[in-house]
Coordinates of C-alpha atoms and ligand atoms in Angstrom, one line a residue:
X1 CA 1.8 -62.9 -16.7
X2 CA 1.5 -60.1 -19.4
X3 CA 4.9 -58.0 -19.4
X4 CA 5.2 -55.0 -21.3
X5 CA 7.0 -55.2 -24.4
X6 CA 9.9 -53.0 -24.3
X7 CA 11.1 -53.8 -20.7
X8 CA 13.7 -56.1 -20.5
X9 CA 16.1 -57.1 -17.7
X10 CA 18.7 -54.4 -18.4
X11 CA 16.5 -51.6 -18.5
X12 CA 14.3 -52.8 -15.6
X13 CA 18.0 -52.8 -13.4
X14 CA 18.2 -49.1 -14.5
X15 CA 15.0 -48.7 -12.9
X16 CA 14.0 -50.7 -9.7
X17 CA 16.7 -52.2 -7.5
X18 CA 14.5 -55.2 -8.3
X19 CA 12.9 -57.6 -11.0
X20 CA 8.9 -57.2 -10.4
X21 CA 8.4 -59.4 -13.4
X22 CA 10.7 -62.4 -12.0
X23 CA 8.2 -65.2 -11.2
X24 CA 10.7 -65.6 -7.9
X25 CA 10.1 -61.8 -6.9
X26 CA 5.8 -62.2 -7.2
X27 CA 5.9 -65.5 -5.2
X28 CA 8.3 -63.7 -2.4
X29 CA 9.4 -60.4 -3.2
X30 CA 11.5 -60.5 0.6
X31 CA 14.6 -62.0 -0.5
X32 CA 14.9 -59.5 -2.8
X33 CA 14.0 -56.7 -0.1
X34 CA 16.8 -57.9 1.7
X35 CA 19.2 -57.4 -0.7
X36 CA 18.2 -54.4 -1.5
X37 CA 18.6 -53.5 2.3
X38 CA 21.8 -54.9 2.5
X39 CA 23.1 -52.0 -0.1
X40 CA 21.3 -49.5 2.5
X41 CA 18.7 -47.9 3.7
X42 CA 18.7 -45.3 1.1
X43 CA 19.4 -46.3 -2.8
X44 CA 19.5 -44.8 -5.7
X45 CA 19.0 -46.5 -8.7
X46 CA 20.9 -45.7 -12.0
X47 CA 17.9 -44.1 -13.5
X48 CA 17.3 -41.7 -10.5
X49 CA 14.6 -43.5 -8.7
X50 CA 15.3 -43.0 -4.8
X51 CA 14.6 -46.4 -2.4
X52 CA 14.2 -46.5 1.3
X53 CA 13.8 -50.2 3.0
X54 CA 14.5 -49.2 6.1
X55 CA 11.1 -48.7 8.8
X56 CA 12.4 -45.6 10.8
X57 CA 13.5 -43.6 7.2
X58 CA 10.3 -44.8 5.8
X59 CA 8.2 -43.2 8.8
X60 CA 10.6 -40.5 8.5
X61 CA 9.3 -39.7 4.7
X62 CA 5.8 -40.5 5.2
X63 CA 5.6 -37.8 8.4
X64 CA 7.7 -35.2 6.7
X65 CA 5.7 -32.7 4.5
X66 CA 8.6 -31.7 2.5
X67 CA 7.3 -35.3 0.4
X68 CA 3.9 -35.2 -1.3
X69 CA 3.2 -36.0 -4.4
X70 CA 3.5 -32.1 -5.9
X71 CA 2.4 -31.8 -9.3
X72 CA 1.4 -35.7 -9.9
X73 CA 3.1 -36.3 -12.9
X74 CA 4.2 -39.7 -11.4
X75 CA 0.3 -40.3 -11.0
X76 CA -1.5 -38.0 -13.3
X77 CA -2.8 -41.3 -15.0
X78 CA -5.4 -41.3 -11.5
X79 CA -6.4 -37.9 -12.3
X80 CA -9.6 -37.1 -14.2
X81 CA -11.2 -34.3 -15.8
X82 CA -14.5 -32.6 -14.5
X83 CA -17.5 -31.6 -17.0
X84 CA -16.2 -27.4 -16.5
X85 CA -12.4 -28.8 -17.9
X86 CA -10.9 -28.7 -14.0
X87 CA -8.3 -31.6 -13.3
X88 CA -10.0 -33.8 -10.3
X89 CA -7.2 -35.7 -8.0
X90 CA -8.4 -38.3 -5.8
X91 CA -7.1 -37.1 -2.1
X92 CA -4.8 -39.9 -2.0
X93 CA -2.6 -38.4 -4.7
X94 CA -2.9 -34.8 -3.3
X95 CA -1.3 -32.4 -0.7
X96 CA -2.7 -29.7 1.2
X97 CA -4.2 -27.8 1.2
X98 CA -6.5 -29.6 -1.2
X99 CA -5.9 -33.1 0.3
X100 CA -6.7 -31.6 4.1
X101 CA -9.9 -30.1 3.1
X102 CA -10.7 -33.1 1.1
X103 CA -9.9 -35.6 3.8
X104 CA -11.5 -34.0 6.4
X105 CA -14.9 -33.6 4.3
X106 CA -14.8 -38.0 4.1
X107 CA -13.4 -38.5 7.7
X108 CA -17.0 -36.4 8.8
X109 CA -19.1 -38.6 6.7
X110 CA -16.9 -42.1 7.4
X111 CA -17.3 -41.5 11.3
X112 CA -15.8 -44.2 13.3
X113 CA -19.2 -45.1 15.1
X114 CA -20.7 -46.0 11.3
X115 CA -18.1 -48.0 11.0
X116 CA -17.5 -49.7 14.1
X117 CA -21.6 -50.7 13.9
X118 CA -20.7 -53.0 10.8
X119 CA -18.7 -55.3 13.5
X120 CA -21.6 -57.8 13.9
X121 CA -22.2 -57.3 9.7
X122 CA -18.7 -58.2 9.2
X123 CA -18.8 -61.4 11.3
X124 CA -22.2 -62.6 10.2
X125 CA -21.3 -62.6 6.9
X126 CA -18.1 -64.2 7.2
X127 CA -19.6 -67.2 9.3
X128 CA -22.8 -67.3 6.3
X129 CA -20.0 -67.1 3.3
X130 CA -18.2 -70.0 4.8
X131 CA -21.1 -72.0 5.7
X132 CA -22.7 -71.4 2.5
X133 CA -19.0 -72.2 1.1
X134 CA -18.6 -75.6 2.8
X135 CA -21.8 -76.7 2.0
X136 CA -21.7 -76.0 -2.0
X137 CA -18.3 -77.4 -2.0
X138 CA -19.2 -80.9 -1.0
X139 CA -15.7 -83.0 -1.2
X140 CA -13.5 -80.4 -3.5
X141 CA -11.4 -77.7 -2.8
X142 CA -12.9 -74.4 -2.0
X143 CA -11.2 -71.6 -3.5
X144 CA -11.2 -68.9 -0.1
X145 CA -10.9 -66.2 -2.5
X146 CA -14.0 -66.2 -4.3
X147 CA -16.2 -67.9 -1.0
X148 CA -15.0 -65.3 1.2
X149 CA -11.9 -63.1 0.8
X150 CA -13.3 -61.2 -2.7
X151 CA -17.5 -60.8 -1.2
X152 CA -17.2 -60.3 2.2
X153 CA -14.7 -56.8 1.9
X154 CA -16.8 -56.4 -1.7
X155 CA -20.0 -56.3 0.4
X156 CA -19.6 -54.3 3.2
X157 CA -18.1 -51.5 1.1
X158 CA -21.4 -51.6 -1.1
X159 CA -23.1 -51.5 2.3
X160 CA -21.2 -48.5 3.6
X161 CA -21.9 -46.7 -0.2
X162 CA -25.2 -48.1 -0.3
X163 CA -24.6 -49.6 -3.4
X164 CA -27.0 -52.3 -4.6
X165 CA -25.9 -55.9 -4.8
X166 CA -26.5 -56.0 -8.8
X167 CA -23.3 -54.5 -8.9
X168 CA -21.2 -57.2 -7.3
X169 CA -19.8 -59.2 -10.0
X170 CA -19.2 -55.9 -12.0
X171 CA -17.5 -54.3 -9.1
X172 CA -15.2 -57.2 -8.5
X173 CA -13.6 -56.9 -12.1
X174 CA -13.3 -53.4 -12.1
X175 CA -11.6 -52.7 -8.9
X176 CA -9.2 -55.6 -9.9
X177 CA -8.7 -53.8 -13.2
X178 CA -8.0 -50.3 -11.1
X179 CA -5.7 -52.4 -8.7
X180 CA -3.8 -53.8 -11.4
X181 CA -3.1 -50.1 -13.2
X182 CA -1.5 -48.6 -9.8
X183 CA 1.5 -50.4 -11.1
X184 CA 3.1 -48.0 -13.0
X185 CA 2.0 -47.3 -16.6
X186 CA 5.5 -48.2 -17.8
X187 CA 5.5 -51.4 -16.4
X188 CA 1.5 -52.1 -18.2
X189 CA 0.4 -53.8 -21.4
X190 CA -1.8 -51.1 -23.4
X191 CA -4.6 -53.8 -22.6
X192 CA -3.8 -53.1 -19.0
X193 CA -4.1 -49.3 -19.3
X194 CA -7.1 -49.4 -21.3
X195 CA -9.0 -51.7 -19.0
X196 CA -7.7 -49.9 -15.8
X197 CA -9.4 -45.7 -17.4
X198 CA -12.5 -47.6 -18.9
X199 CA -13.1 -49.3 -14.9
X200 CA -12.6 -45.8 -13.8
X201 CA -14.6 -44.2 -15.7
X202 CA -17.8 -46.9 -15.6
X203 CA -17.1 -46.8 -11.8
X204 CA -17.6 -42.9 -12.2
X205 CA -20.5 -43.5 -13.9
X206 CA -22.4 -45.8 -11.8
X207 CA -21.5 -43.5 -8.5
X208 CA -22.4 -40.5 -10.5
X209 CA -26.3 -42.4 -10.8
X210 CA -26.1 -43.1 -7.7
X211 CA -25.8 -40.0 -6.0
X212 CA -28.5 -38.1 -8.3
X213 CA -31.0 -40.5 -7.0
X214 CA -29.7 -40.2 -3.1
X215 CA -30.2 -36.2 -3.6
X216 CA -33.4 -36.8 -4.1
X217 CA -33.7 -39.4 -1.9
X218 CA -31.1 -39.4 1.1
X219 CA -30.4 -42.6 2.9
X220 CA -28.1 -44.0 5.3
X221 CA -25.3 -44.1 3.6
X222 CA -21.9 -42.9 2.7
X223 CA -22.7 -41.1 -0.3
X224 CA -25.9 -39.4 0.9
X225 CA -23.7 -38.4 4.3
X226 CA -20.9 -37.0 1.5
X227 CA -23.6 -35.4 -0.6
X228 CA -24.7 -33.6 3.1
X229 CA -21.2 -32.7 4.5
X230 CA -19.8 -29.5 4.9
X231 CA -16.9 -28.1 6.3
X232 CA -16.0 -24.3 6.7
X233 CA -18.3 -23.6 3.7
X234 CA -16.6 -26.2 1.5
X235 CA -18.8 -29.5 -0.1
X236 CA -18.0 -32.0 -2.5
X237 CA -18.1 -31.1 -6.1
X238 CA -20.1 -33.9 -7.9
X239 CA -17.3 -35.1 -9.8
X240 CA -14.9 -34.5 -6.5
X241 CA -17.9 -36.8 -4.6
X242 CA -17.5 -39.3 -7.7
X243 CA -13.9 -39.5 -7.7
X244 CA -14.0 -39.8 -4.0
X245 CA -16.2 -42.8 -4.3
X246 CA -14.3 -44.8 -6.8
X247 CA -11.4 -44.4 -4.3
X248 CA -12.8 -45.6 -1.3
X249 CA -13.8 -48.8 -3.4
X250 CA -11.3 -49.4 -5.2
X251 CA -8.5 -49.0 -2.3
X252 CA -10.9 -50.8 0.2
X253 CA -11.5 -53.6 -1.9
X254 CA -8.4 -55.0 -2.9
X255 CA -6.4 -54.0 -0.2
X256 CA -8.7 -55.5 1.7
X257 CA -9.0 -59.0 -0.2
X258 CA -5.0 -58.9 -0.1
X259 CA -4.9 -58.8 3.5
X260 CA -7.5 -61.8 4.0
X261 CA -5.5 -63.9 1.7
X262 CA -1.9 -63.1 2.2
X263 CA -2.9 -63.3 6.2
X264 CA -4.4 -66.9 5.6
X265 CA -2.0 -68.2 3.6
X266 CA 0.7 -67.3 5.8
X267 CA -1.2 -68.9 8.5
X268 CA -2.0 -72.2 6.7
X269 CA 1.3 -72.5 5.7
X270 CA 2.2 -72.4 9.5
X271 CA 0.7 -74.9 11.1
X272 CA 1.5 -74.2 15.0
X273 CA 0.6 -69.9 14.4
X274 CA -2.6 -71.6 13.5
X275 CA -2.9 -73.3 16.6
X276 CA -1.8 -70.6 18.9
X277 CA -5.1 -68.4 17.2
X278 CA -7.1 -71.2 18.2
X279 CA -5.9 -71.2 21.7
X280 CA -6.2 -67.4 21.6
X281 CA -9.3 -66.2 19.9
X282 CA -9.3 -62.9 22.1
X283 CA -6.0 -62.5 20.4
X284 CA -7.3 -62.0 16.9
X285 CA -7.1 -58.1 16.4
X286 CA -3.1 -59.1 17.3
X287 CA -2.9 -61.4 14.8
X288 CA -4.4 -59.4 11.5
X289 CA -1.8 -56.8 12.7
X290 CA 0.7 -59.2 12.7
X291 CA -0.5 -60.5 9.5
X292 CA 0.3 -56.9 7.6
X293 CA 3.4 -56.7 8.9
X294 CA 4.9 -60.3 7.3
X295 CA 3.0 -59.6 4.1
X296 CA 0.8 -56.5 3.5
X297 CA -1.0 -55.8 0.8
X298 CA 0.5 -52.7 -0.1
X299 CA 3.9 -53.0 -1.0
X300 CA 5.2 -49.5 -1.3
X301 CA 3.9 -46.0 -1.4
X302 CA 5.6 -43.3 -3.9
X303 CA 6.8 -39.8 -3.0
X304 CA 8.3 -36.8 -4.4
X305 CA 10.6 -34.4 -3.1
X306 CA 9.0 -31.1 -2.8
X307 CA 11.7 -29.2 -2.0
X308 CA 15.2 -30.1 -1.2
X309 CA 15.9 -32.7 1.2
X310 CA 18.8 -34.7 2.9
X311 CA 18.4 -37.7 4.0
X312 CA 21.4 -39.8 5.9
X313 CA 24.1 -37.4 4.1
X314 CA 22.4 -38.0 0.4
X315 CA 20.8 -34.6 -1.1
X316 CA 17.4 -35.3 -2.4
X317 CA 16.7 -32.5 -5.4
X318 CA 13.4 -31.1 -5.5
X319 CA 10.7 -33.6 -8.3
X320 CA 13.1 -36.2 -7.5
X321 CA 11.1 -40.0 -6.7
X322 CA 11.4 -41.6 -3.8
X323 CA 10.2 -45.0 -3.5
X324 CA 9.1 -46.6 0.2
X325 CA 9.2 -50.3 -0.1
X326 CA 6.8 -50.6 3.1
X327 CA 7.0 -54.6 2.5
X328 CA 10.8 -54.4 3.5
X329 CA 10.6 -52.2 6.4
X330 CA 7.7 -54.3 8.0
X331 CA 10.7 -56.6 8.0
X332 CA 13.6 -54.6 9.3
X333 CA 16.0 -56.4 12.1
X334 CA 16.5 -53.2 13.3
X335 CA 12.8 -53.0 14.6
X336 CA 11.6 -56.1 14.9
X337 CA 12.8 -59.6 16.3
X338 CA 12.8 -62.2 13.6
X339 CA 11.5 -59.9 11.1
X340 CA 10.9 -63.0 8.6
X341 CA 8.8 -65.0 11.3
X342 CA 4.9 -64.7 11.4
X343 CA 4.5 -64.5 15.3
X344 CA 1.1 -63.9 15.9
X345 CA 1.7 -63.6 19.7
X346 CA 3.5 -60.2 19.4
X347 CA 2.1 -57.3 21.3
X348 CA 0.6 -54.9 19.7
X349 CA 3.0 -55.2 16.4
X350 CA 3.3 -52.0 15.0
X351 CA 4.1 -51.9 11.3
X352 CA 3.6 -49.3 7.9
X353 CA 0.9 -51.4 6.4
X354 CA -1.6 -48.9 6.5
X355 CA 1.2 -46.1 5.5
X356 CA 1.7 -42.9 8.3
X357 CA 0.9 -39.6 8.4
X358 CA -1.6 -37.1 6.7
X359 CA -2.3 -39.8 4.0
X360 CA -2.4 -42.7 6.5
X361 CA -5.7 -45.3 5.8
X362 CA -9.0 -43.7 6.2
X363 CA -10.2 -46.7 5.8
X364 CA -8.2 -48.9 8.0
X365 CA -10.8 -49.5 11.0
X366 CA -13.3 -51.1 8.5
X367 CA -9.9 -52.9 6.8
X368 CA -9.2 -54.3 10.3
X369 CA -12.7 -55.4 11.4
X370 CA -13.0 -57.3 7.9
X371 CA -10.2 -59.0 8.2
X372 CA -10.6 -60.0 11.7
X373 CA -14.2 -61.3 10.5
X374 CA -12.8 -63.4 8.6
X375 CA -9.6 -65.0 10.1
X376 CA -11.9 -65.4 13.3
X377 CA -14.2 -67.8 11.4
X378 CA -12.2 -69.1 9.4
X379 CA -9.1 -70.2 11.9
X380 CA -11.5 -72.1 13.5
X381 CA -12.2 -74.6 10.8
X382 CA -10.2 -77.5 10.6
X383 CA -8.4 -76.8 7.0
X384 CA -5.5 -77.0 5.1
X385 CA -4.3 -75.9 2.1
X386 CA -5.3 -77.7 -1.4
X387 CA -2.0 -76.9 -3.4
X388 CA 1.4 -75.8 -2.9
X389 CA 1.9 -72.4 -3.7
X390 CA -1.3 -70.6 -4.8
X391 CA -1.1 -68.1 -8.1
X392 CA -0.6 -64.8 -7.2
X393 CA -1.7 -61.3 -8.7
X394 CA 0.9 -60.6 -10.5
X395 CA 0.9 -56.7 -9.2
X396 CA 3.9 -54.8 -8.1
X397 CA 2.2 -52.6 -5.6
X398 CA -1.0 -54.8 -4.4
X399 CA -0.2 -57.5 -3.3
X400 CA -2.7 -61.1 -2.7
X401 CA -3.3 -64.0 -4.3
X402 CA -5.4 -65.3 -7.6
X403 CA -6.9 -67.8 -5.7
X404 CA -6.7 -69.9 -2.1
X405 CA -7.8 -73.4 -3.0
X406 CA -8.0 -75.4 0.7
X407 CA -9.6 -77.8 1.7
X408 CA -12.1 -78.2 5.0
X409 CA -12.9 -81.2 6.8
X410 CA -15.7 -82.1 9.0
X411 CA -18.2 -81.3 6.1
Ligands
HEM1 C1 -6.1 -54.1 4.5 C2 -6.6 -53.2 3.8 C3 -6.0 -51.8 3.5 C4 -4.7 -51.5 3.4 C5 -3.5 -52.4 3.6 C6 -4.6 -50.1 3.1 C7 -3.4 -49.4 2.9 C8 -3.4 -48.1 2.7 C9 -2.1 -47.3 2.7 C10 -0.7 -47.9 2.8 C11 -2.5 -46.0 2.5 C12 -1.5 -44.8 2.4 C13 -1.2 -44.4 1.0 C14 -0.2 -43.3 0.9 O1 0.4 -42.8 1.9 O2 0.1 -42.8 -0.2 C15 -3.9 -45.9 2.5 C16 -4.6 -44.8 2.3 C17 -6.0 -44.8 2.1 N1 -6.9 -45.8 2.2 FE1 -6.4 -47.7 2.7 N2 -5.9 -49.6 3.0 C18 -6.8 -50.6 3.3 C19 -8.1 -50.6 3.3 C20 -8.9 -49.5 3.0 C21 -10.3 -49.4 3.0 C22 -11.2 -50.5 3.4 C23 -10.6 -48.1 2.6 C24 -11.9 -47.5 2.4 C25 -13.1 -48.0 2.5 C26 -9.4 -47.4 2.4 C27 -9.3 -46.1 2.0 C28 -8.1 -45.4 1.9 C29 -8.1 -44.0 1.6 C30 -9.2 -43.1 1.2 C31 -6.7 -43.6 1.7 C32 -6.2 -42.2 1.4 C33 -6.0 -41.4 2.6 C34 -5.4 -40.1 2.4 O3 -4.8 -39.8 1.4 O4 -5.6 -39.2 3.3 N3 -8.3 -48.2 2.6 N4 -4.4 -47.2 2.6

């Protein structure tokens, strides 16, 4: 793994209640969470950096609009600038008023019927990616990453943009690129910055393309509906409709891709959960929930203060950082019974995986049905895993895997 230069152990402990860069922490970074809950719920870390573990004070942030993100200097690296000189923020890093006009614009055009009809999509692919998978693979390990958990989210989001398959192999680099540069910028190589603006910006580019030629020539799909919303008078910008795009890829895709593996290894590595989805295949939208809660892709979401707040008898000044490690409070004993269990029979497991409030995932209903795709299909095989401990990302924030070597039998 590439670590910036300057950072080392001392200076990270000043930082983060953690060491993101200890080959321990990427494997598992729960054992650490726990310690980290053990000093509280609520931390504050010598350099000033506030850190809630605990589910119920997470929640509590995430629903409370006296936290937003306020002037975005903790993420002004996401921002871009528009041909007329205007600073463009993706809606994910904004508050309202500009993030509720914004988000309601995207929810019109990403209707929940659109995206419910990409149900029999999602599980065609997934059964042709594997088939084609198992058959190319002959005797050797197949690496579930590249057969299905990187193409099958990677294609139905360029179905739902209506972006053409040329663009795969591209798009798969770049969103990793952006994925990798949500860590923050401190904790980067300039490599690793460079990569992550140039991928923005060529994404920008191709959507930019794109949605000249659907003016001209409106289809059926995201972009053309975003080109065609309105709401109280208010449209997209085209650099606002640009910037909106690259979001939805680039936080659909390898959240998405996180989810598939981090859900299959976790059931690979349990042999009886496994099982139990085979005798329960009706059970499957369960399961993927149960599979963000013991290890979702998204391992924290950042807040500011934006005005002072207390929180369990600590004063939170106003531009202060608050950090929600949503990977420890999907595993708080205080909410859940044997929080570090993967019990796919639990009812209707709640859990922050998809965050809470005015930012929580527009996108999760096509998250879900992608997933569930795929661990339908795929927990039917008779397969194993082909090594020990697959290579992870070595991301702080999104979390999956580099690869998911297994093997299947009955070829
Ligand atoms: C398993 C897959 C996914 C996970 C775990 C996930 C997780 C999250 C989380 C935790 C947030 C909240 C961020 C915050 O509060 O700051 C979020 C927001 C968001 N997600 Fe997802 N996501 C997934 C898939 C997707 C997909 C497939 C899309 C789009 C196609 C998407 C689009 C978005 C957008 C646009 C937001 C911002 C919403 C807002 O700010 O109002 N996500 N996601």
């Amino acid at each position: 793994m590439t670590q910036a230069p300057m950072l080392d152990s001392e200076f990270l402990a000043q930082l983060l209640p953690f060491n993101p860069f200890d080959p321990a922490f990427i494997v598992s970074p729960y054992p650490a969470y726990r310690r980290v809950r053990e000093q509280g719920r609520l931390v504050r870390t010598p350099a000033g950096l506030w850190v809630v573990s605990g589910y119920e004070l997470c929640a509590a942030v995430l629903r409370d609009s006296r936290f937003g993100w306020g002037d975005g200097a903790a993420v002004a690296d996401h921002f871009s600038t528009a041909p007329d000189g205007s600073l463009v923020r993706p809606f994910i890093f904004s508050d309202p008023p500009e993030h509720t006009a914004i988000r309601r614009l995207v929810s019109k055009a990403f209707a929940a019927r659109r995206i419910d009809q990409l149900r029999p999509t999602a599980q065609r692919l997934a059964a042709g990616l594997i088939a084609a998978a198992r058959e190319q693979a002959d005797d050797a390990p197949v690496d579930l990453m590249s057969a299905v958990a990187h193409p099958l989210p990677g294609q139905l989001l360029r179905e739902l943009l209506g972006v053409p398959d040329e663009h795969e192999a591209r798009f798969r680099v770049l969103t990793a690129d952006i994925a990798r540069g949500l860590d923050p910028s401190l904790f980067l190589t300039p490599d690793e910055i460079a990569k992550r603006d140039s991928a923005r910006a060529e994404l920008g580019e191709v959507f930019t393309a794109l949605a000249e030629r659907r003016r001209s020539d409106p289809g059926d799909d995201l972009i053309s509906q975003l080109l065609a919303v309105e709401d109280e008078g208010h449209r997209l910008t085209m650099h606002e409709l640009q910037v909106t795009c690259t979001l939805l890829l680039a936080a659909g895709y390898a959240t998405t891709h996180g989810l598939i593996a981090n859900g299959m290894l976790a059931l690979l590595q349990r042999p009886a959960q496994r099982d139990w989805l085979r005798a329960n295949p009706d059970r499957v939208e369960d399961a993927v929930e149960e599979m963000l809660r013991f290890d979702a892709p998204v391992q924290m979401i950042a807040r500011m203060a934006l005005t002072e707040v207390t929180l369990d008898d600590h004063v939170i000044q106003p531009g202060e950082q608050v950090m929600l490690l949503i990977g420890a409070a999907n595993r708080d004993p205080a909410v859940f019974e044997d929080p570090d269990e993967l019990l796919l029979s639990r009812e209707n497991p709640r859990n922050l995986g998809f965050g809470l409030g005015i930012h929580f995932c527009l996108g999760a209903p096509l998250a879900r049905l992608t997933a569930q795709a795929a661990v339908a299909e795929l927990a039917a095989l008779d397969i194993e895993l082909a090594t020990g401990t697959p290579p992870r990302v070595p991301n702080i924030i999104m979390r999956s895997l580099a690869e998911l070597p297994v093997r299947i039998a009955g070829r």
